[in-house]
Coordinates of C-alpha atoms in Angstrom, one line a residue:
M1 CA -101.5 -48.5 72.7
I2 CA -98.1 -47.4 71.5
G3 CA -98.3 -45.2 68.4
T4 CA -96.3 -46.0 65.3
T5 CA -94.9 -43.8 62.6
I6 CA -95.4 -44.8 59.1
R7 CA -92.4 -43.7 56.9
N8 CA -93.2 -42.4 53.4
R9 CA -90.3 -43.9 51.5
E10 CA -91.5 -42.6 48.3
L11 CA -91.5 -39.1 49.7
E12 CA -88.0 -39.4 51.1
I13 CA -86.7 -40.7 47.8
N14 CA -88.2 -37.7 46.0
V15 CA -86.7 -35.3 48.5
F16 CA -83.3 -36.9 48.2
R17 CA -83.6 -36.8 44.4
G18 CA -84.4 -33.2 44.5
R19 CA -81.5 -32.4 46.8
A20 CA -79.2 -34.5 44.6
L21 CA -80.4 -32.7 41.5
F22 CA -79.9 -29.3 43.1
A23 CA -76.4 -30.3 44.3
G24 CA -75.5 -31.7 40.9
F25 CA -76.8 -28.6 39.3
A26 CA -74.8 -26.4 41.6
I27 CA -71.7 -28.5 41.0
L28 CA -72.3 -28.3 37.3
I29 CA -72.7 -24.5 37.5
A30 CA -69.5 -24.3 39.6
F31 CA -67.6 -26.5 37.1
S32 CA -69.0 -24.5 34.3
V33 CA -67.8 -21.3 35.9
V34 CA -64.3 -22.8 36.4
A35 CA -64.3 -24.1 32.9
A36 CA -65.4 -20.8 31.5
R37 CA -62.7 -19.1 33.6
L38 CA -60.1 -21.5 32.3
V39 CA -61.2 -20.9 28.7
Y40 CA -61.0 -17.2 29.4
L41 CA -57.6 -17.4 30.9
Q42 CA -56.1 -20.1 28.7
V43 CA -57.7 -19.3 25.4
I44 CA -59.0 -15.8 25.3
K45 CA -56.3 -14.2 27.5
R46 CA -53.6 -16.6 26.6
D47 CA -51.3 -14.1 24.8
H48 CA -51.6 -11.6 27.6
Y49 CA -50.8 -14.0 30.5
Y50 CA -48.2 -15.8 28.4
T51 CA -46.4 -12.4 28.1
L52 CA -46.7 -11.8 31.8
A53 CA -45.4 -15.3 32.6
E54 CA -42.5 -14.8 30.2
A55 CA -41.8 -11.5 31.8
N56 CA -41.6 -13.1 35.2
R57 CA -39.3 -15.8 33.8
I58 CA -37.3 -13.6 31.5
S59 CA -35.6 -10.4 32.4
L60 CA -34.5 -7.9 29.7
L61 CA -31.2 -6.4 30.9
P62 CA -29.4 -3.5 29.2
V63 CA -25.8 -4.2 28.1
V64 CA -23.8 -1.0 28.5
P65 CA -21.4 -0.2 25.6
N66 CA -17.7 0.4 26.0
R67 CA -17.0 4.1 26.1
G68 CA -14.8 5.4 23.3
L69 CA -11.1 5.9 23.9
I70 CA -9.3 9.2 23.7
W71 CA -5.7 9.6 22.4
D72 CA -3.5 12.6 21.7
R73 CA -2.1 13.4 18.2
N74 CA 0.8 10.9 18.7
N75 CA -1.5 8.0 20.0
E76 CA -0.7 8.5 23.6
V77 CA -3.7 7.3 25.7
L78 CA -5.6 10.0 27.5
A79 CA -8.7 8.2 28.5
A80 CA -9.2 4.4 28.6
N81 CA -11.5 1.7 30.2
Y82 CA -10.9 -1.3 32.4
S83 CA -13.2 -3.9 33.9
A84 CA -13.6 -4.7 37.6
Y85 CA -16.2 -6.3 39.9
T86 CA -18.6 -4.2 41.8
L87 CA -20.7 -5.1 44.8
E88 CA -24.2 -3.7 44.2
V89 CA -27.5 -3.6 46.1
T90 CA -31.1 -2.9 45.2
P91 CA -32.3 -1.0 48.3
S92 CA -36.0 -1.8 47.7
R93 CA -35.2 -5.5 48.2
V94 CA -33.5 -5.0 51.6
K95 CA -35.6 -4.5 54.7
N96 CA -33.0 -3.3 57.2
L97 CA -30.2 -1.9 55.1
D98 CA -28.0 -0.6 57.8
A99 CA -28.0 -3.8 59.8
V100 CA -27.4 -5.9 56.6
L101 CA -24.4 -3.6 55.7
E102 CA -22.9 -4.2 59.1
E103 CA -23.2 -7.9 58.7
L104 CA -21.9 -7.7 55.1
N105 CA -18.8 -5.8 56.4
T106 CA -17.6 -9.0 58.0
I107 CA -17.2 -10.6 54.6
V108 CA -16.4 -7.6 52.3
E109 CA -14.8 -4.5 53.8
I110 CA -17.0 -1.5 53.4
Q111 CA -15.3 1.7 54.5
P112 CA -17.0 4.8 55.8
R113 CA -16.3 6.6 52.6
D114 CA -18.1 3.8 50.7
K115 CA -21.1 4.3 52.9
R116 CA -21.0 8.1 52.4
R117 CA -20.9 7.7 48.6
F118 CA -23.6 5.1 48.7
K119 CA -25.8 7.4 50.8
R120 CA -25.3 10.2 48.3
L121 CA -26.2 7.9 45.5
M122 CA -29.4 6.8 47.4
E123 CA -30.5 10.4 47.6
E124 CA -29.9 10.9 43.8
S125 CA -31.4 7.6 42.6
K126 CA -34.6 5.7 42.8
N127 CA -34.7 3.0 45.4
F128 CA -35.4 0.1 43.0
E129 CA -32.1 0.9 41.1
S130 CA -29.1 -1.3 41.6
L131 CA -26.4 0.9 43.2
P132 CA -22.7 0.2 43.9
I133 CA -21.7 -0.1 47.5
R134 CA -18.1 -1.2 46.8
N135 CA -16.1 -0.8 43.7
R136 CA -13.1 -2.8 42.4
L137 CA -13.4 -5.9 44.5
T138 CA -10.4 -8.3 44.7
E139 CA -10.8 -11.9 43.5
E140 CA -10.7 -13.0 47.2
E141 CA -13.5 -10.7 48.1
V142 CA -15.6 -11.9 45.1
A143 CA -15.1 -15.5 46.2
R144 CA -16.0 -14.8 49.9
F145 CA -19.2 -13.1 48.9
A146 CA -20.1 -15.8 46.4
V147 CA -20.2 -18.5 49.1
N148 CA -22.3 -16.3 51.4
R149 CA -24.5 -14.9 48.7
Y150 CA -27.7 -16.7 50.0
R151 CA -27.5 -14.6 53.2
F152 CA -27.8 -11.3 51.4
P153 CA -30.9 -11.1 49.1
G154 CA -30.8 -7.9 47.1
F155 CA -27.0 -7.9 46.8
D156 CA -25.1 -9.0 43.8
I157 CA -21.6 -8.9 42.2
R158 CA -21.5 -7.4 38.7
P159 CA -18.7 -6.6 36.3
R160 CA -18.4 -3.0 35.4
L161 CA -16.3 -0.8 33.1
F162 CA -14.4 2.0 34.8
R163 CA -12.9 5.0 33.2
N164 CA -9.2 5.7 33.7
Y165 CA -7.1 8.8 33.0
P166 CA -3.5 7.6 32.9
Q167 CA -2.1 11.1 32.6
G168 CA -3.6 12.2 35.9
D169 CA -4.2 15.9 36.1
V170 CA -2.3 16.7 32.9
A171 CA -4.7 18.4 30.4
S172 CA -7.6 17.8 32.8
H173 CA -9.6 20.8 31.7
A174 CA -9.2 19.8 28.0
I175 CA -10.1 16.2 28.5
G176 CA -12.8 16.6 31.2
Y177 CA -14.1 13.7 33.2
I178 CA -17.1 11.4 33.6
G179 CA -19.4 11.5 36.6
R180 CA -22.7 10.1 37.9
I181 CA -25.8 11.0 35.9
N182 CA -27.7 13.7 37.8
D183 CA -31.2 15.2 37.4
A184 CA -29.9 17.9 35.0
D185 CA -28.3 15.1 32.9
L186 CA -31.5 13.1 32.9
K187 CA -33.4 16.0 31.6
R188 CA -31.0 16.6 28.8
I189 CA -31.1 12.9 27.9
D190 CA -34.9 12.9 28.0
D191 CA -35.1 16.1 25.9
A192 CA -32.8 14.5 23.3
D193 CA -35.0 11.3 23.3
L194 CA -32.0 9.2 24.3
T195 CA -33.5 7.6 27.5
S196 CA -33.4 4.1 26.1
N197 CA -29.8 4.4 25.0
Y198 CA -28.8 5.3 28.6
R199 CA -30.5 2.3 30.3
G200 CA -28.0 0.7 32.7
T201 CA -25.6 3.7 32.3
D202 CA -24.6 5.4 35.5
H203 CA -22.1 7.9 34.2
I204 CA -21.9 10.6 31.6
G205 CA -19.3 12.9 30.2
K206 CA -18.8 16.2 32.2
L207 CA -16.8 19.1 30.8
G208 CA -14.0 19.1 28.2
I209 CA -13.9 16.5 25.5
E210 CA -15.8 13.9 27.7
G211 CA -18.7 16.3 27.9
G212 CA -18.5 18.0 24.5
Y213 CA -18.3 14.7 22.5
E214 CA -20.6 12.6 24.7
N215 CA -22.7 11.5 21.7
E216 CA -19.6 10.1 20.0
L217 CA -18.1 8.5 23.0
H218 CA -21.1 6.8 24.6
G219 CA -22.1 4.3 21.9
S220 CA -25.3 2.3 21.6
T221 CA -26.7 0.2 24.5
G222 CA -27.4 -3.4 23.8
S223 CA -29.7 -5.9 25.6
E224 CA -29.7 -9.4 27.0
Q225 CA -32.7 -11.8 27.6
V226 CA -31.9 -13.7 30.8
E227 CA -34.0 -16.5 32.4
I228 CA -34.4 -15.9 36.1
D229 CA -35.5 -18.1 39.1
A230 CA -38.0 -17.3 41.8
G231 CA -35.4 -15.4 43.7
G232 CA -34.6 -13.1 40.8
R233 CA -31.2 -14.7 40.1
A234 CA -30.0 -15.1 36.5
M235 CA -30.1 -18.8 35.4
R236 CA -29.1 -18.6 31.7
S237 CA -28.9 -16.2 28.8
L238 CA -31.5 -16.7 26.1
A239 CA -30.6 -14.0 23.5
T240 CA -28.3 -11.0 23.2
T241 CA -28.3 -7.9 21.2
A242 CA -24.7 -6.7 21.2
P243 CA -24.0 -3.1 22.2
V244 CA -22.1 -0.8 19.8
A245 CA -19.0 0.7 21.4
G246 CA -18.5 4.5 21.4
N247 CA -16.3 6.1 18.8
N248 CA -12.6 6.7 19.5
L249 CA -11.3 10.3 19.4
T250 CA -7.8 11.4 18.4
L251 CA -7.1 14.9 19.8
T252 CA -5.0 17.6 18.4
L253 CA -3.1 17.9 21.7
D254 CA 0.5 16.9 21.9
I255 CA 0.5 15.5 25.5
K256 CA 4.3 15.8 25.8
L257 CA 4.2 19.4 24.9
Q258 CA 1.3 19.8 27.3
K259 CA 3.4 18.3 30.1
I260 CA 6.3 20.7 29.4
A261 CA 3.9 23.6 29.5
E262 CA 2.4 22.6 32.8
Q263 CA 5.8 21.9 34.3
V264 CA 7.2 25.3 33.5
F265 CA 4.1 26.9 35.2
G266 CA 5.2 25.2 38.4
E267 CA 2.8 26.1 41.3
G268 CA 1.7 29.3 39.6
R269 CA -1.8 30.1 38.4
G270 CA -2.6 30.9 34.9
S271 CA -3.2 29.5 31.4
L272 CA -1.5 28.8 28.1
V273 CA -3.1 28.0 24.7
A274 CA -0.9 26.9 21.8
I275 CA -2.4 26.6 18.3
E276 CA -1.1 25.4 14.9
P277 CA -2.0 28.6 12.9
A278 CA -2.5 26.9 9.5
T279 CA -5.1 24.4 10.9
G280 CA -6.5 25.7 14.1
E281 CA -5.4 22.5 15.9
I282 CA -4.8 23.1 19.6
L283 CA -1.4 21.8 20.5
A284 CA -1.6 22.5 24.3
L285 CA -4.4 23.9 26.5
V286 CA -3.2 24.6 30.0
S287 CA -5.2 25.8 33.0
K288 CA -3.3 25.9 36.3
P289 CA -4.0 24.6 38.8
G290 CA -5.8 21.5 37.4
F291 CA -7.4 18.5 39.0
D292 CA -7.2 14.7 38.7
P293 CA -10.3 13.5 36.7
N294 CA -9.8 10.0 38.3
L295 CA -11.3 11.4 41.5
F296 CA -14.7 11.7 39.8
V297 CA -14.9 8.2 38.3
D298 CA -16.3 6.5 41.4
G299 CA -18.0 9.6 42.7
I300 CA -15.8 12.1 44.4
D301 CA -15.6 12.0 48.1
P302 CA -16.7 15.1 50.2
Q303 CA -13.2 15.9 51.4
N304 CA -11.7 16.1 47.8
W305 CA -14.7 17.9 46.6
D306 CA -14.4 20.5 49.3
L307 CA -10.7 20.9 48.5
L308 CA -11.5 21.5 44.8
N309 CA -14.6 23.5 45.2
T310 CA -13.6 25.9 48.0
S311 CA -9.9 26.4 47.1
V312 CA -9.0 30.1 46.5
D313 CA -7.0 28.9 43.5
K314 CA -10.1 27.6 41.8
P315 CA -8.7 24.4 40.2
L316 CA -12.0 23.6 38.6
L317 CA -12.0 26.9 36.6
N318 CA -10.9 26.4 33.0
R319 CA -8.9 29.6 32.8
A320 CA -8.1 29.1 29.1
L321 CA -11.8 29.4 28.2
R322 CA -13.5 31.0 31.2
G323 CA -10.8 33.2 32.7
A324 CA -11.4 36.8 31.4
Y325 CA -8.5 39.2 32.0
P326 CA -7.5 42.7 30.8
P327 CA -5.0 41.9 28.0
G328 CA -2.5 44.7 28.8
S329 CA -0.1 45.6 26.1
T330 CA -0.7 42.4 24.1
I331 CA -3.6 44.3 22.5
K332 CA -1.2 46.9 20.9
P333 CA -0.3 45.0 17.7
F334 CA -4.0 44.5 17.0
L335 CA -4.8 48.1 17.7
A336 CA -1.9 49.2 15.4
L337 CA -3.2 46.9 12.7
G338 CA -6.7 48.5 13.1
A339 CA -5.1 52.0 12.8
L340 CA -3.3 50.9 9.5
E341 CA -6.5 49.5 8.1
S342 CA -8.6 52.6 8.9
G343 CA -5.9 55.0 7.8
K344 CA -5.6 56.6 11.3
R345 CA -1.9 56.0 11.2
T346 CA 0.9 55.2 8.8
P347 CA 4.0 53.1 9.6
Q348 CA 6.2 56.3 9.3
Q349 CA 4.0 58.6 11.3
T350 CA 5.6 59.5 14.7
I351 CA 4.7 61.0 18.0
S352 CA 6.9 62.6 20.7
D353 CA 6.7 60.7 24.0
P354 CA 7.7 62.8 27.0
G355 CA 6.6 60.1 29.4
V356 CA 3.2 61.4 30.1
F357 CA 0.0 62.0 28.0
R358 CA -2.3 64.9 28.6
L359 CA -5.6 66.0 27.0
A360 CA -6.2 69.6 26.4
G361 CA -8.5 71.0 29.1
V362 CA -8.3 67.8 31.3
A363 CA -6.5 67.9 34.6
H364 CA -6.1 64.1 34.6
Y365 CA -2.9 62.7 32.9
W366 CA -1.7 59.3 32.0
N367 CA 1.9 58.1 32.6
D368 CA 3.9 56.2 30.1
D369 CA 5.4 52.8 30.9
K370 CA 8.9 54.4 30.9
A371 CA 9.8 57.4 33.1
G372 CA 10.9 60.2 30.8
G373 CA 9.3 58.5 27.8
H374 CA 10.6 56.9 24.7
G375 CA 11.3 60.1 22.7
L376 CA 10.3 60.0 19.0
V377 CA 8.1 56.9 18.4
D378 CA 6.8 55.5 15.2
M379 CA 4.4 52.5 14.9
R380 CA 7.2 49.9 14.8
K381 CA 8.9 51.3 17.8
S382 CA 5.6 51.5 19.7
I383 CA 5.3 47.7 19.4
V384 CA 8.9 46.9 20.0
V385 CA 9.4 48.9 23.2
S386 CA 5.6 48.9 24.1
C387 CA 5.1 52.6 24.3
D388 CA 1.9 53.5 26.1
T389 CA 1.9 57.1 25.1
Y390 CA 1.6 56.2 21.4
Y391 CA -1.6 54.2 22.2
Y392 CA -3.0 56.8 24.6
Q393 CA -2.9 59.3 21.7
L394 CA -4.2 56.8 19.1
A395 CA -7.1 55.8 21.4
S396 CA -8.0 59.4 22.0
E397 CA -8.3 60.0 18.3
T398 CA -10.2 56.8 17.4
D399 CA -13.9 56.2 18.0
I400 CA -14.4 53.3 20.4
D401 CA -17.1 51.8 18.3
E402 CA -14.8 51.6 15.3
T403 CA -12.1 50.0 17.5
S404 CA -14.6 47.5 18.9
K405 CA -15.8 46.5 15.4
F406 CA -12.3 45.9 14.3
L407 CA -11.2 43.8 17.3
R408 CA -14.4 41.8 17.1
S409 CA -13.4 40.8 13.5
L410 CA -10.3 39.2 15.0
G411 CA -12.4 37.2 17.5
F412 CA -12.2 39.5 20.6
G413 CA -15.5 39.8 22.6
T414 CA -16.9 36.7 21.0
K415 CA -16.6 33.0 21.3
T416 CA -13.9 31.4 19.1
G417 CA -16.1 28.4 18.5
I418 CA -13.7 25.8 20.1
D419 CA -15.3 22.4 20.0
I420 CA -15.9 22.0 23.8
D421 CA -18.5 23.8 26.0
G422 CA -18.0 26.6 28.5
E423 CA -16.2 29.3 26.6
L424 CA -16.9 32.9 27.6
E425 CA -17.2 35.8 25.3
G426 CA -15.2 38.2 27.4
T427 CA -15.8 41.9 27.3
L428 CA -15.2 44.1 24.3
P429 CA -16.4 47.6 25.3
S430 CA -18.3 50.0 23.1
R431 CA -20.8 52.8 23.7
Q432 CA -23.8 50.5 23.6
W433 CA -22.1 48.0 25.9
K434 CA -21.4 50.6 28.6
S435 CA -24.9 52.0 28.3
N436 CA -26.4 48.5 28.8
R437 CA -24.0 47.6 31.6
L438 CA -24.9 50.8 33.5
A439 CA -28.5 50.8 32.5
K440 CA -29.6 51.7 36.1
G441 CA -27.0 54.5 36.4
T442 CA -27.3 58.2 35.6
P443 CA -27.0 59.4 32.0
E444 CA -23.6 60.8 32.9
A445 CA -22.5 57.4 34.2
R446 CA -23.7 55.6 31.0
K447 CA -21.9 58.0 28.7
W448 CA -18.6 56.9 27.0
Y449 CA -15.7 59.3 27.8
V450 CA -12.4 59.8 26.1
G451 CA -10.8 58.6 29.3
D452 CA -12.5 55.3 28.8
S453 CA -11.0 55.0 25.3
I454 CA -7.5 55.9 26.6
S455 CA -7.6 53.2 29.2
A456 CA -8.9 50.7 26.7
G457 CA -6.0 51.8 24.3
I458 CA -3.5 50.0 26.4
G459 CA -5.6 46.9 27.2
Q460 CA -7.0 48.1 30.5
G461 CA -10.3 49.7 31.5
Y462 CA -13.3 47.6 30.5
N463 CA -11.3 45.2 28.3
S464 CA -11.5 41.6 29.4
F465 CA -10.5 38.7 27.2
T466 CA -9.7 35.0 27.5
P467 CA -6.3 33.4 26.8
M468 CA -8.1 31.4 24.0
Q469 CA -9.1 34.6 22.3
L470 CA -5.6 36.0 22.5
A471 CA -4.1 32.8 21.1
H472 CA -6.7 32.7 18.3
A473 CA -6.1 36.3 17.3
T474 CA -2.3 35.7 17.4
A475 CA -2.7 32.6 15.2
T476 CA -4.8 34.6 12.7
I477 CA -2.0 37.2 12.4
A478 CA 0.6 34.5 12.1
N479 CA -1.6 32.9 9.3
D480 CA -1.6 36.1 7.3
G481 CA -5.2 37.1 8.2
V482 CA -6.8 33.6 7.7
A483 CA -8.8 32.6 10.7
M484 CA -9.1 29.0 11.6
R485 CA -11.6 27.7 14.2
P486 CA -9.8 26.3 17.2
R487 CA -10.4 22.6 17.7
L488 CA -9.3 19.8 20.1
V489 CA -10.5 16.8 18.1
R490 CA -8.4 15.8 15.1
H491 CA -10.4 12.9 13.9
I492 CA -13.1 10.4 14.9
T493 CA -12.8 6.7 14.4
D494 CA -16.0 4.7 14.0
V495 CA -15.3 1.5 16.0
A496 CA -18.0 -0.5 14.2
T497 CA -16.8 0.2 10.6
G498 CA -13.2 1.4 11.1
T499 CA -14.0 4.6 9.2
I500 CA -11.9 7.6 10.2
K501 CA -13.6 11.0 9.9
S502 CA -11.3 14.1 10.0
T503 CA -12.8 17.1 11.7
A504 CA -10.9 19.4 9.2
D505 CA -13.5 18.4 6.6
L506 CA -16.4 19.8 8.5
D507 CA -17.8 23.0 7.0
I508 CA -17.6 24.7 10.4
N509 CA -13.8 24.3 10.4
K510 CA -13.2 25.8 7.0
P511 CA -10.9 28.8 6.9
T512 CA -12.1 32.4 7.0
R513 CA -10.1 35.1 5.3
L514 CA -10.4 38.4 7.0
A515 CA -10.6 41.6 4.9
L516 CA -7.1 42.8 5.8
K517 CA -4.4 44.3 3.5
P518 CA -1.4 42.0 3.2
E519 CA 1.0 44.9 3.5
N520 CA -0.5 45.9 6.8
I521 CA -0.3 42.3 8.2
A522 CA 3.3 42.0 7.0
F523 CA 4.2 45.3 8.8
I524 CA 2.7 44.1 12.1
K525 CA 4.4 40.7 11.8
A526 CA 7.8 42.4 11.2
A527 CA 7.3 44.6 14.2
M528 CA 6.4 41.6 16.4
A529 CA 9.4 39.7 15.1
A530 CA 11.6 42.6 16.4
V531 CA 10.3 42.3 20.0
P532 CA 12.3 39.1 20.9
I533 CA 15.4 40.5 19.1
E534 CA 15.6 44.1 20.3
G535 CA 12.5 44.7 22.3
T536 CA 10.9 43.8 25.6
S537 CA 11.5 40.0 25.4
A538 CA 15.0 40.2 23.9
R539 CA 16.8 38.9 27.0
I540 CA 14.5 35.9 27.3
F541 CA 14.9 34.9 23.6
A542 CA 18.6 35.5 23.3
N543 CA 20.3 32.6 21.4
S544 CA 17.0 30.8 21.0
G545 CA 18.1 29.0 17.8
Y546 CA 15.0 30.2 15.9
V547 CA 13.3 33.5 15.0
S548 CA 10.0 34.1 16.8
A549 CA 7.5 37.0 16.9
G550 CA 5.9 38.2 20.1
K551 CA 4.5 40.8 22.4
T552 CA 4.7 41.2 26.2
G553 CA 1.9 42.5 28.3
T554 CA 1.3 43.5 31.9
A555 CA -2.3 43.9 33.1
Q556 CA -3.0 46.0 36.1
V557 CA -5.2 44.4 38.8
Y558 CA -4.7 46.9 41.6
G559 CA -4.8 50.6 41.0
V560 CA -2.3 52.7 43.0
K561 CA -3.2 56.3 44.0
R562 CA -2.0 59.2 41.9
G563 CA 1.6 60.1 42.7
E564 CA 2.3 56.7 44.2
K565 CA 4.5 54.1 42.5
Y566 CA 3.4 50.5 42.1
V567 CA 5.8 48.2 43.9
A568 CA 4.8 44.5 43.6
G569 CA 6.4 43.6 47.0
R570 CA 4.1 46.1 48.8
V571 CA 0.9 44.7 47.3
A572 CA -0.9 41.5 48.3
E573 CA 0.1 38.6 45.9
R574 CA -3.4 38.3 44.5
L575 CA -3.6 42.0 43.7
R576 CA -0.4 42.1 41.7
D577 CA -0.3 42.6 37.9
H578 CA -1.1 39.7 35.5
A579 CA 1.7 38.8 33.1
W580 CA 1.0 38.1 29.4
Y581 CA 3.0 37.0 26.4
I582 CA 1.7 36.2 22.9
A583 CA 4.0 34.7 20.3
Y584 CA 4.4 32.6 17.2
A585 CA 7.3 30.8 15.6
P586 CA 9.1 30.4 13.3
A587 CA 8.5 34.0 12.3
D588 CA 8.7 33.3 8.5
K589 CA 6.6 30.2 8.5
P590 CA 4.7 29.8 11.8
T591 CA 3.9 26.3 13.1
I592 CA 2.9 27.3 16.6
A593 CA 1.2 30.4 18.0
L594 CA 0.4 30.8 21.7
A595 CA -0.8 33.1 24.5
V596 CA 0.5 32.8 28.0
M597 CA -1.1 34.4 31.0
V598 CA 0.3 34.1 34.6
E599 CA -2.1 35.4 37.2
N600 CA -0.5 38.0 39.4
G601 CA 2.8 37.1 37.8
G602 CA 4.0 40.7 37.4
K603 CA 5.8 41.7 34.3
G604 CA 5.1 39.8 31.1
A605 CA 8.8 39.8 30.2
V606 CA 9.7 38.2 33.5
A607 CA 6.9 35.7 34.2
A608 CA 5.1 34.9 30.9
A609 CA 7.8 35.1 28.2
P610 CA 10.1 32.5 29.8
I611 CA 7.1 30.0 29.7
A612 CA 6.6 30.8 26.1
R613 CA 10.3 30.3 25.3
A614 CA 10.3 26.9 27.1
V615 CA 7.3 25.7 25.2
M616 CA 8.6 26.8 21.8
D617 CA 12.1 25.4 22.6
Y618 CA 10.6 22.0 23.1
Y619 CA 8.1 22.1 20.2
L620 CA 10.6 23.4 17.6
L621 CA 13.9 22.0 18.9
G622 CA 13.0 19.2 21.2
K623 CA 14.8 20.9 24.1
K624 CA 13.7 20.7 27.7
P625 CA 14.9 24.0 29.0
D626 CA 15.5 25.0 32.6
I627 CA 12.9 27.6 33.1
A628 CA 14.8 29.1 36.1
K629 CA 17.7 30.1 33.9
L630 CA 15.5 31.9 31.4
K631 CA 13.9 34.4 33.8
T632 CA 15.0 38.0 33.8
P633 CA 15.7 39.1 37.4
D634 CA 12.9 41.2 38.9
N635 CA 15.4 43.9 39.7
E636 CA 16.4 44.3 36.1
P637 CA 13.1 45.1 34.3
Q638 CA 13.3 45.6 30.6
S639 CA 10.1 47.7 30.7
D640 CA 6.9 47.8 32.5
D641 CA 5.7 45.0 30.3

């Protein structure tokens, strides 16, 4: 008998119902979780995710401000901006950068120097930053890249502002330059809490006016809200906060005078600083050799950097502010003024100059600048003929600390306060200075000796001053003892409001009257006025057409042995004497005061005075002199100065 299975339909229905209920419950729970999650995301966290979504859709880009312009006092452009297209890449978005660059080179030429500069920028920057690979693209190159853009993700064409220095290397140390922002710059920006204002900015002012007035020139960075697609490309602009351009600067420099001054230097090394005595405005600031600041705009290439950085002529050294040299006989008018103020000498007091100076009980002796001496010498004659013996004796009778204190009041051994960075203090010796300098030496070595004072008395020994200090002190004498802080910026123009702010109104630029007797200043000025007429620079200033005042100086670099005579032709060029000349004109109402220093130039009357004559001829008379015709032949020296 075949068995049969009796199906329990009721049971099966109950099982099915149970399973359906369980599945329905599970689905309900799943949908509840999804619904809860949707509520959480779309209601509770709506603002958060809306912000993220907008951030993905909208990019906030910095808008770099136009950098302020720089003009000279006659509105000649010294630093300007121009716009050009740059090919840029964000390295983090490119997998095989070298291979892509090779492919890109078939469309836009990328030279080896471009790659070297880009590699250096990569080392200095973060890999997610957009870096320039080629600057100043032509319209044809822009068009070629545009049609092939899809092949190069991470690359883009962007308009950029570039700095331009139309005067080239003229006044380069005064103007300075802009360069890529480095780690030291970033730290200064961060310390000053200016990071947000430098977003999108690649360059910053370096040296000179560009560096010293960075806060004025940079401006305020703006922003632009841009809608982007999935590929990160800009689709449309949504909103813009306009940047504020940097302020424009008008300098005190007369660029035409600056060019004349640099031309008459020729290939020589040295410095010239010309100042308007009544205001402190710097008319010319020369440091030769100079450099072309345009080399730094794109990032200087290694070859040019090596040429500038390793050259024995040191073209990057601002000799006007950072070149410290013994002043030679240019110090004599200031020492004579100090002697009058202290009562150590009177104008009528004389000494007998036999051509040599000796101290009682001392075997060492000091030769005068003229063999056989100058005979009977009073203070006026000591300046006019530059008598060394007069100042040997004066120095031997004057306490060095007293001399140091007086010279410091005239600005020696201290910064003049010029409105750009980098100025040196120079060296103004005193007992304490020598003791500190030779702190590790013996007590005898640290002691100040009369011989030290005698050397300092003719601007040698430990003395070391900058051309800026000599020019500033000369301008103070020319201005009857009223010292004006030297400055390169005449006024600042606020581009946003059009307001012009004169730097003369700043408290820091107010005049300082020194405690000097008018009759003493008048005497020194009269003696200096006799130098170009009957003294050491008379031949150079013959028939000048104006009356000037001056003083020659020759500073020893190489010391000859006792008994030997210094002959420039027998000494290596870089061991020859430095040539100095300080002057102001017109003598009765000075409008220009200057200091000229020619490195290893020899006699001040031969090498430095002709440069001063050429500069003053142009400034006062508008003449462009032939400097070669003004030089006194080397075989006809007027004096050792």
